[in-house]
Amino acid sequence: MMLHRPVVLMVTVIPLVAGSLPALAASGADAVKMFDTDNDGTLDLPEVRKAASSLFAKLDRDRDGTLDKRELAGRLSARELAAADPDRDGTLTVDEYLAVVERRFNAANPDKDGTLDAKELSSPAGKALLRLLK
Ligand SMILES: [Ca+2]
Ligand SMILES: [Ca+2]
Ligand SMILES: [Ca+2]
């Protein structure tokens, strides 16, 4: 009986270690699960725009139809906000926000197949996009 104990331990420990290995790709896979409304395993631009629009509505606490620096809560740096804000009023309309989202979508989609898979969403460009979705 004593001899078997280490074996039992190994068997229980290995799945735990293996389970933590794909953690790096998990953020992309989670995002696909969360926003993939047509269940094809990838995110296309309409799905991404829909996710971004609902986050926009959630972030717009004073419901004035725009996001200011405070409402953006660090999702865009000051420079990114300035670049995304052509009328320079310090706030983003939903159209300005979605324009940034679309630029980041394209940056995260180097194979230009119109969709983002879990791997593309786990890249630095993919993560920059996800910051605008959740
Ligand atoms: Ca999809
Ligand atoms: Ca607002
Ligand atoms: Ca792609």
GROMACS .gro file of C-alpha atoms and ligand atoms in nm:
model
  137
    1MET     CA    1   0.000   0.000   0.000
    2MET     CA    2   0.274   0.246   0.098
    3LEU     CA    3   0.448   0.186  -0.232
    4HIS     CA    4   0.146   0.297  -0.426
    5ARG     CA    5   0.107   0.627  -0.259
    6PRO     CA    6   0.363   0.827  -0.460
    7VAL     CA    7   0.205   0.698  -0.780
    8VAL     CA    8  -0.137   0.819  -0.673
    9LEU     CA    9   0.016   1.158  -0.590
   10MET     CA   10   0.177   1.186  -0.935
   11VAL     CA   11  -0.149   1.102  -1.105
   12THR     CA   12  -0.333   1.377  -0.921
   13VAL     CA   13  -0.059   1.639  -0.960
   14ILE     CA   14   0.006   1.601  -1.334
   15PRO     CA   15  -0.338   1.713  -1.453
   16LEU     CA   16  -0.310   2.023  -1.232
   17VAL     CA   17   0.025   2.119  -1.387
   18ALA     CA   18  -0.097   2.045  -1.739
   19GLY     CA   19  -0.410   2.248  -1.673
   20SER     CA   20  -0.208   2.560  -1.598
   21LEU     CA   21   0.009   2.536  -1.912
   22PRO     CA   22  -0.236   2.680  -2.168
   23ALA     CA   23  -0.303   2.976  -1.938
   24LEU     CA   24  -0.136   3.213  -2.185
   25ALA     CA   25  -0.380   3.125  -2.464
   26ALA     CA   26  -0.676   3.110  -2.227
   27SER     CA   27  -0.756   3.481  -2.251
   28GLY     CA   28  -0.813   3.446  -2.625
   29ALA     CA   29  -1.020   3.129  -2.591
   30ASP     CA   30  -1.229   3.287  -2.316
   31ALA     CA   31  -1.295   3.590  -2.533
   32VAL     CA   32  -1.408   3.371  -2.822
   33LYS     CA   33  -1.644   3.186  -2.589
   34MET     CA   34  -1.779   3.511  -2.451
   35PHE     CA   35  -1.850   3.699  -2.776
   36ASP     CA   36  -1.883   3.429  -3.045
   37THR     CA   37  -2.257   3.467  -3.105
   38ASP     CA   38  -2.264   3.248  -3.421
   39ASN     CA   39  -2.057   2.977  -3.247
   40ASP     CA   40  -1.806   2.926  -3.529
   41GLY     CA   41  -1.509   2.937  -3.291
   42THR     CA   42  -1.381   3.278  -3.407
   43LEU     CA   43  -1.478   3.643  -3.369
   44ASP     CA   44  -1.568   3.842  -3.678
   45LEU     CA   45  -1.598   4.221  -3.694
   46PRO     CA   46  -1.977   4.235  -3.633
   47GLU     CA   47  -1.935   4.023  -3.317
   48VAL     CA   48  -1.648   4.244  -3.201
   49ARG     CA   49  -1.842   4.564  -3.273
   50LYS     CA   50  -2.140   4.431  -3.078
   51ALA     CA   51  -1.921   4.346  -2.779
   52ALA     CA   52  -1.754   4.689  -2.798
   53SER     CA   53  -2.091   4.867  -2.819
   54SER     CA   54  -2.222   4.696  -2.508
   55LEU     CA   55  -1.903   4.775  -2.317
   56PHE     CA   56  -1.932   5.138  -2.437
   57ALA     CA   57  -2.286   5.158  -2.297
   58LYS     CA   58  -2.171   5.005  -1.971
   59LEU     CA   59  -1.875   5.245  -1.936
   60ASP     CA   60  -2.085   5.553  -2.016
   61ARG     CA   61  -2.194   5.601  -1.657
   62ASP     CA   62  -2.338   5.950  -1.699
   63ARG     CA   63  -2.522   5.832  -2.015
   64ASP     CA   64  -2.425   6.137  -2.218
   65GLY     CA   65  -2.340   5.920  -2.519
   66THR     CA   66  -1.965   5.976  -2.493
   67LEU     CA   67  -1.676   5.834  -2.295
   68ASP     CA   68  -1.435   6.071  -2.124
   69LYS     CA   69  -1.096   5.987  -1.979
   70ARG     CA   70  -1.245   5.888  -1.646
   71GLU     CA   71  -1.505   5.659  -1.799
   72LEU     CA   72  -1.243   5.496  -2.023
   73ALA     CA   73  -1.059   5.403  -1.703
   74GLY     CA   74  -0.719   5.349  -1.865
   75ARG     CA   75  -0.844   5.149  -2.165
   76LEU     CA   76  -0.680   5.408  -2.391
   77SER     CA   77  -0.364   5.602  -2.310
   78ALA     CA   78  -0.380   5.982  -2.334
   79ARG     CA   79  -0.207   5.959  -2.673
   80GLU     CA   80  -0.446   5.691  -2.800
   81LEU     CA   81  -0.742   5.896  -2.681
   82ALA     CA   82  -0.610   6.205  -2.862
   83ALA     CA   83  -0.557   6.003  -3.181
   84ALA     CA   84  -0.907   5.856  -3.160
   85ASP     CA   85  -1.069   6.193  -3.092
   86PRO     CA   86  -1.047   6.395  -3.415
   87ASP     CA   87  -1.273   6.675  -3.287
   88ARG     CA   88  -1.048   6.707  -2.980
   89ASP     CA   89  -1.324   6.751  -2.726
   90GLY     CA   90  -1.162   6.497  -2.492
   91THR     CA   91  -1.440   6.244  -2.531
   92LEU     CA   92  -1.520   5.957  -2.766
   93THR     CA   93  -1.855   5.898  -2.931
   94VAL     CA   94  -1.955   5.541  -2.998
   95ASP     CA   95  -1.849   5.587  -3.363
   96GLU     CA   96  -1.505   5.711  -3.260
   97TYR     CA   97  -1.476   5.422  -3.016
   98LEU     CA   98  -1.577   5.166  -3.280
   99ALA     CA   99  -1.326   5.316  -3.524
  100VAL     CA  100  -1.047   5.237  -3.274
  101VAL     CA  101  -1.197   4.890  -3.225
  102GLU     CA  102  -1.194   4.827  -3.599
  103ARG     CA  103  -0.831   4.943  -3.633
  104ARG     CA  104  -0.731   4.708  -3.350
  105PHE     CA  105  -0.933   4.425  -3.505
  106ASN     CA  106  -0.737   4.462  -3.829
  107ALA     CA  107  -0.406   4.486  -3.642
  108ALA     CA  108  -0.490   4.162  -3.461
  109ASN     CA  109  -0.580   3.984  -3.786
  110PRO     CA  110  -0.253   3.948  -3.979
  111ASP     CA  111  -0.389   3.667  -4.200
  112LYS     CA  112  -0.674   3.898  -4.308
  113ASP     CA  113  -0.928   3.613  -4.312
  114GLY     CA  114  -1.198   3.834  -4.159
  115THR     CA  115  -1.199   3.652  -3.826
  116LEU     CA  116  -0.993   3.639  -3.508
  117ASP     CA  117  -0.917   3.299  -3.359
  118ALA     CA  118  -0.809   3.234  -2.999
  119LYS     CA  119  -0.442   3.256  -3.096
  120GLU     CA  120  -0.480   3.593  -3.268
  121LEU     CA  121  -0.676   3.721  -2.967
  122SER     CA  122  -0.392   3.613  -2.737
  123SER     CA  123  -0.132   3.816  -2.931
  124PRO     CA  124  -0.037   4.164  -2.804
  125ALA     CA  125  -0.258   4.320  -3.073
  126GLY     CA  126  -0.540   4.085  -2.981
  127LYS     CA  127  -0.509   4.177  -2.614
  128ALA     CA  128  -0.516   4.548  -2.703
  129LEU     CA  129  -0.844   4.481  -2.883
  130LEU     CA  130  -0.987   4.283  -2.591
  131ARG     CA  131  -0.927   4.579  -2.358
  132LEU     CA  132  -1.196   4.760  -2.559
  133LEU     CA  133  -1.442   4.470  -2.539
  134LYS     CA  134  -1.448   4.370  -2.174
  135CA      CA  135  -1.810   3.396  -3.468
  136CA      CA  136  -2.011   5.975  -2.059
  137CA      CA  137  -0.755   3.580  -3.859
   0.00000   0.00000   0.00000
